[in-house]
Amino acid sequence: ENPSESLILLDRCGKLFHLHLNDNYREWDHDMIVGSVNFWDYLELFFWLKKIKYEGWFSLDVYPYREDVVSACQQSIENMRTLMGLVDKLGVERLATLVQERDATKTAEVLRGIFK
């Protein structure tokens, strides 16, 4: 499933109350640090959260098997802040325009710009 698609469906139905976040390899709920595997999916998710002006709750569902629990939660929070900052850097309206244009090569070029 695409997290952003689910987010928009929930929002349209008035059922978006809370976000429960972690990361995984998609075949199992690994409860990993947010954004550690599916970086681009999370960037898209935070774009849509800003686009719909989400003001609800976030919670973490991180179960570090080898890492320090507090550190894993801190890294998840910092990754979330970083992703939100990247959306701000790129600009919500600019990203919305890219979505409307449906030009994958232009979008790739713009997204690569976050690393400069």
PDB file of C-alpha atoms in Angstrom:
ATOM      1  CA  GLU A   1       0.000   0.000   0.000  1.00  0.00           C
ATOM      2  CA  ASN A   2       1.083   3.556  -0.581  1.00  0.00           C
ATOM      3  CA  PRO A   3       1.008   5.504   2.711  1.00  0.00           C
ATOM      4  CA  SER A   4       0.185   8.792   0.975  1.00  0.00           C
ATOM      5  CA  GLU A   5      -2.729   7.276  -0.897  1.00  0.00           C
ATOM      6  CA  SER A   6      -4.101   5.849   2.355  1.00  0.00           C
ATOM      7  CA  LEU A   7      -3.613   9.223   4.028  1.00  0.00           C
ATOM      8  CA  ILE A   8      -5.602  11.068   1.363  1.00  0.00           C
ATOM      9  CA  LEU A   9      -8.407   8.490   1.405  1.00  0.00           C
ATOM     10  CA  LEU A  10      -8.698   8.791   5.187  1.00  0.00           C
ATOM     11  CA  ASP A  11      -8.645  12.581   4.990  1.00  0.00           C
ATOM     12  CA  ARG A  12     -11.338  12.681   2.297  1.00  0.00           C
ATOM     13  CA  CYS A  13     -13.569  10.449   4.419  1.00  0.00           C
ATOM     14  CA  GLY A  14     -12.995  12.546   7.551  1.00  0.00           C
ATOM     15  CA  LYS A  15     -11.275   9.627   9.285  1.00  0.00           C
ATOM     16  CA  LEU A  16      -7.720  10.942   9.678  1.00  0.00           C
ATOM     17  CA  PHE A  17      -7.181  11.392  13.404  1.00  0.00           C
ATOM     18  CA  HIS A  18      -3.752  10.024  14.196  1.00  0.00           C
ATOM     19  CA  LEU A  19      -0.568   8.807  12.485  1.00  0.00           C
ATOM     20  CA  HIS A  20       1.285   5.754  13.730  1.00  0.00           C
ATOM     21  CA  LEU A  21       4.788   5.801  12.210  1.00  0.00           C
ATOM     22  CA  ASN A  22       7.678   3.428  11.728  1.00  0.00           C
ATOM     23  CA  ASP A  23       9.510   1.923   8.777  1.00  0.00           C
ATOM     24  CA  ASN A  24       9.877  -1.553   7.316  1.00  0.00           C
ATOM     25  CA  TYR A  25      10.824  -3.594   4.270  1.00  0.00           C
ATOM     26  CA  ARG A  26       7.123  -3.989   3.325  1.00  0.00           C
ATOM     27  CA  GLU A  27       6.867  -7.733   3.864  1.00  0.00           C
ATOM     28  CA  TRP A  28       6.584  -7.464   7.654  1.00  0.00           C
ATOM     29  CA  ASP A  29       6.051  -4.761  10.277  1.00  0.00           C
ATOM     30  CA  HIS A  30       9.685  -4.389  11.355  1.00  0.00           C
ATOM     31  CA  ASP A  31       9.064  -1.267  13.499  1.00  0.00           C
ATOM     32  CA  MET A  32      12.246   0.416  12.276  1.00  0.00           C
ATOM     33  CA  ILE A  33      13.368   4.048  12.556  1.00  0.00           C
ATOM     34  CA  VAL A  34      11.069   6.351  10.556  1.00  0.00           C
ATOM     35  CA  GLY A  35      12.519   7.071   7.118  1.00  0.00           C
ATOM     36  CA  SER A  36      15.363   4.573   7.409  1.00  0.00           C
ATOM     37  CA  VAL A  37      14.134   2.437   4.485  1.00  0.00           C
ATOM     38  CA  ASN A  38      11.335   4.230   2.639  1.00  0.00           C
ATOM     39  CA  PHE A  39      12.766   7.749   2.523  1.00  0.00           C
ATOM     40  CA  TRP A  40      10.931   8.845  -0.654  1.00  0.00           C
ATOM     41  CA  ASP A  41       7.599   7.474   0.573  1.00  0.00           C
ATOM     42  CA  TYR A  42       7.999   9.469   3.763  1.00  0.00           C
ATOM     43  CA  LEU A  43       8.943  12.615   1.855  1.00  0.00           C
ATOM     44  CA  GLU A  44       5.745  12.207  -0.172  1.00  0.00           C
ATOM     45  CA  LEU A  45       3.734  11.541   2.995  1.00  0.00           C
ATOM     46  CA  PHE A  46       4.993  14.708   4.688  1.00  0.00           C
ATOM     47  CA  PHE A  47       4.242  16.693   1.531  1.00  0.00           C
ATOM     48  CA  TRP A  48       0.620  15.533   1.640  1.00  0.00           C
ATOM     49  CA  LEU A  49       0.398  16.151   5.390  1.00  0.00           C
ATOM     50  CA  LYS A  50       1.424  19.751   4.797  1.00  0.00           C
ATOM     51  CA  LYS A  51      -0.824  20.032   1.742  1.00  0.00           C
ATOM     52  CA  ILE A  52      -3.909  18.980   3.736  1.00  0.00           C
ATOM     53  CA  LYS A  53      -2.736  21.009   6.763  1.00  0.00           C
ATOM     54  CA  TYR A  54      -2.747  18.014   9.112  1.00  0.00           C
ATOM     55  CA  GLU A  55      -2.714  19.076  12.765  1.00  0.00           C
ATOM     56  CA  GLY A  56      -3.370  15.719  14.414  1.00  0.00           C
ATOM     57  CA  TRP A  57      -1.242  13.446  16.509  1.00  0.00           C
ATOM     58  CA  PHE A  58       1.852  11.474  15.542  1.00  0.00           C
ATOM     59  CA  SER A  59       3.047   8.423  17.438  1.00  0.00           C
ATOM     60  CA  LEU A  60       6.034   6.167  16.986  1.00  0.00           C
ATOM     61  CA  ASP A  61       5.881   2.399  16.818  1.00  0.00           C
ATOM     62  CA  VAL A  62       9.587   1.661  16.882  1.00  0.00           C
ATOM     63  CA  TYR A  63      10.885  -1.581  18.323  1.00  0.00           C
ATOM     64  CA  PRO A  64      14.679  -1.526  18.105  1.00  0.00           C
ATOM     65  CA  TYR A  65      16.074  -5.008  18.490  1.00  0.00           C
ATOM     66  CA  ARG A  66      19.725  -3.969  18.688  1.00  0.00           C
ATOM     67  CA  GLU A  67      19.626  -0.185  19.085  1.00  0.00           C
ATOM     68  CA  ASP A  68      19.082   1.884  22.173  1.00  0.00           C
ATOM     69  CA  VAL A  69      15.335   2.550  22.479  1.00  0.00           C
ATOM     70  CA  VAL A  70      15.643   6.249  23.328  1.00  0.00           C
ATOM     71  CA  SER A  71      18.147   6.836  20.538  1.00  0.00           C
ATOM     72  CA  ALA A  72      15.942   5.049  17.984  1.00  0.00           C
ATOM     73  CA  CYS A  73      12.989   7.239  18.975  1.00  0.00           C
ATOM     74  CA  GLN A  74      15.152  10.377  18.836  1.00  0.00           C
ATOM     75  CA  GLN A  75      16.368   9.422  15.358  1.00  0.00           C
ATOM     76  CA  SER A  76      12.782   8.847  14.219  1.00  0.00           C
ATOM     77  CA  ILE A  77      11.750  12.282  15.481  1.00  0.00           C
ATOM     78  CA  GLU A  78      14.773  13.942  13.871  1.00  0.00           C
ATOM     79  CA  ASN A  79      14.073  12.151  10.584  1.00  0.00           C
ATOM     80  CA  MET A  80      10.475  13.387  10.709  1.00  0.00           C
ATOM     81  CA  ARG A  81      11.652  16.956  11.343  1.00  0.00           C
ATOM     82  CA  THR A  82      14.183  16.671   8.525  1.00  0.00           C
ATOM     83  CA  LEU A  83      11.582  15.365   6.090  1.00  0.00           C
ATOM     84  CA  MET A  84       9.185  18.173   7.030  1.00  0.00           C
ATOM     85  CA  GLY A  85      12.016  20.654   6.532  1.00  0.00           C
ATOM     86  CA  LEU A  86      12.780  19.222   3.103  1.00  0.00           C
ATOM     87  CA  VAL A  87       9.144  19.663   2.100  1.00  0.00           C
ATOM     88  CA  ASP A  88       9.375  23.281   3.268  1.00  0.00           C
ATOM     89  CA  LYS A  89      12.633  23.745   1.340  1.00  0.00           C
ATOM     90  CA  LEU A  90      11.084  22.400  -1.846  1.00  0.00           C
ATOM     91  CA  GLY A  91       7.814  24.249  -1.281  1.00  0.00           C
ATOM     92  CA  VAL A  92       4.369  22.687  -0.991  1.00  0.00           C
ATOM     93  CA  GLU A  93       2.996  24.594  -3.979  1.00  0.00           C
ATOM     94  CA  ARG A  94       6.022  23.737  -6.102  1.00  0.00           C
ATOM     95  CA  LEU A  95       5.592  20.059  -5.250  1.00  0.00           C
ATOM     96  CA  ALA A  96       1.856  20.259  -5.926  1.00  0.00           C
ATOM     97  CA  THR A  97       2.634  21.694  -9.358  1.00  0.00           C
ATOM     98  CA  LEU A  98       5.013  18.806 -10.046  1.00  0.00           C
ATOM     99  CA  VAL A  99       2.286  16.340  -9.103  1.00  0.00           C
ATOM    100  CA  GLN A 100      -0.121  18.040 -11.512  1.00  0.00           C
ATOM    101  CA  GLU A 101       2.437  18.154 -14.338  1.00  0.00           C
ATOM    102  CA  ARG A 102       3.168  14.408 -14.088  1.00  0.00           C
ATOM    103  CA  ASP A 103       6.672  14.865 -15.509  1.00  0.00           C
ATOM    104  CA  ALA A 104       8.802  12.200 -13.813  1.00  0.00           C
ATOM    105  CA  THR A 105      12.114  13.510 -15.166  1.00  0.00           C
ATOM    106  CA  LYS A 106      11.471  17.060 -13.977  1.00  0.00           C
ATOM    107  CA  THR A 107      10.285  15.761 -10.609  1.00  0.00           C
ATOM    108  CA  ALA A 108      13.429  13.633 -10.227  1.00  0.00           C
ATOM    109  CA  GLU A 109      15.599  16.660 -10.996  1.00  0.00           C
ATOM    110  CA  VAL A 110      13.797  18.836  -8.448  1.00  0.00           C
ATOM    111  CA  LEU A 111      13.893  16.151  -5.753  1.00  0.00           C
ATOM    112  CA  ARG A 112      17.606  15.581  -6.292  1.00  0.00           C
ATOM    113  CA  GLY A 113      18.020  19.265  -5.486  1.00  0.00           C
ATOM    114  CA  ILE A 114      17.367  18.567  -1.806  1.00  0.00           C
ATOM    115  CA  PHE A 115      20.838  17.028  -1.601  1.00  0.00           C
ATOM    116  CA  LYS A 116      22.593  20.174  -2.837  1.00  0.00           C
TER     117      LYS A 116
END
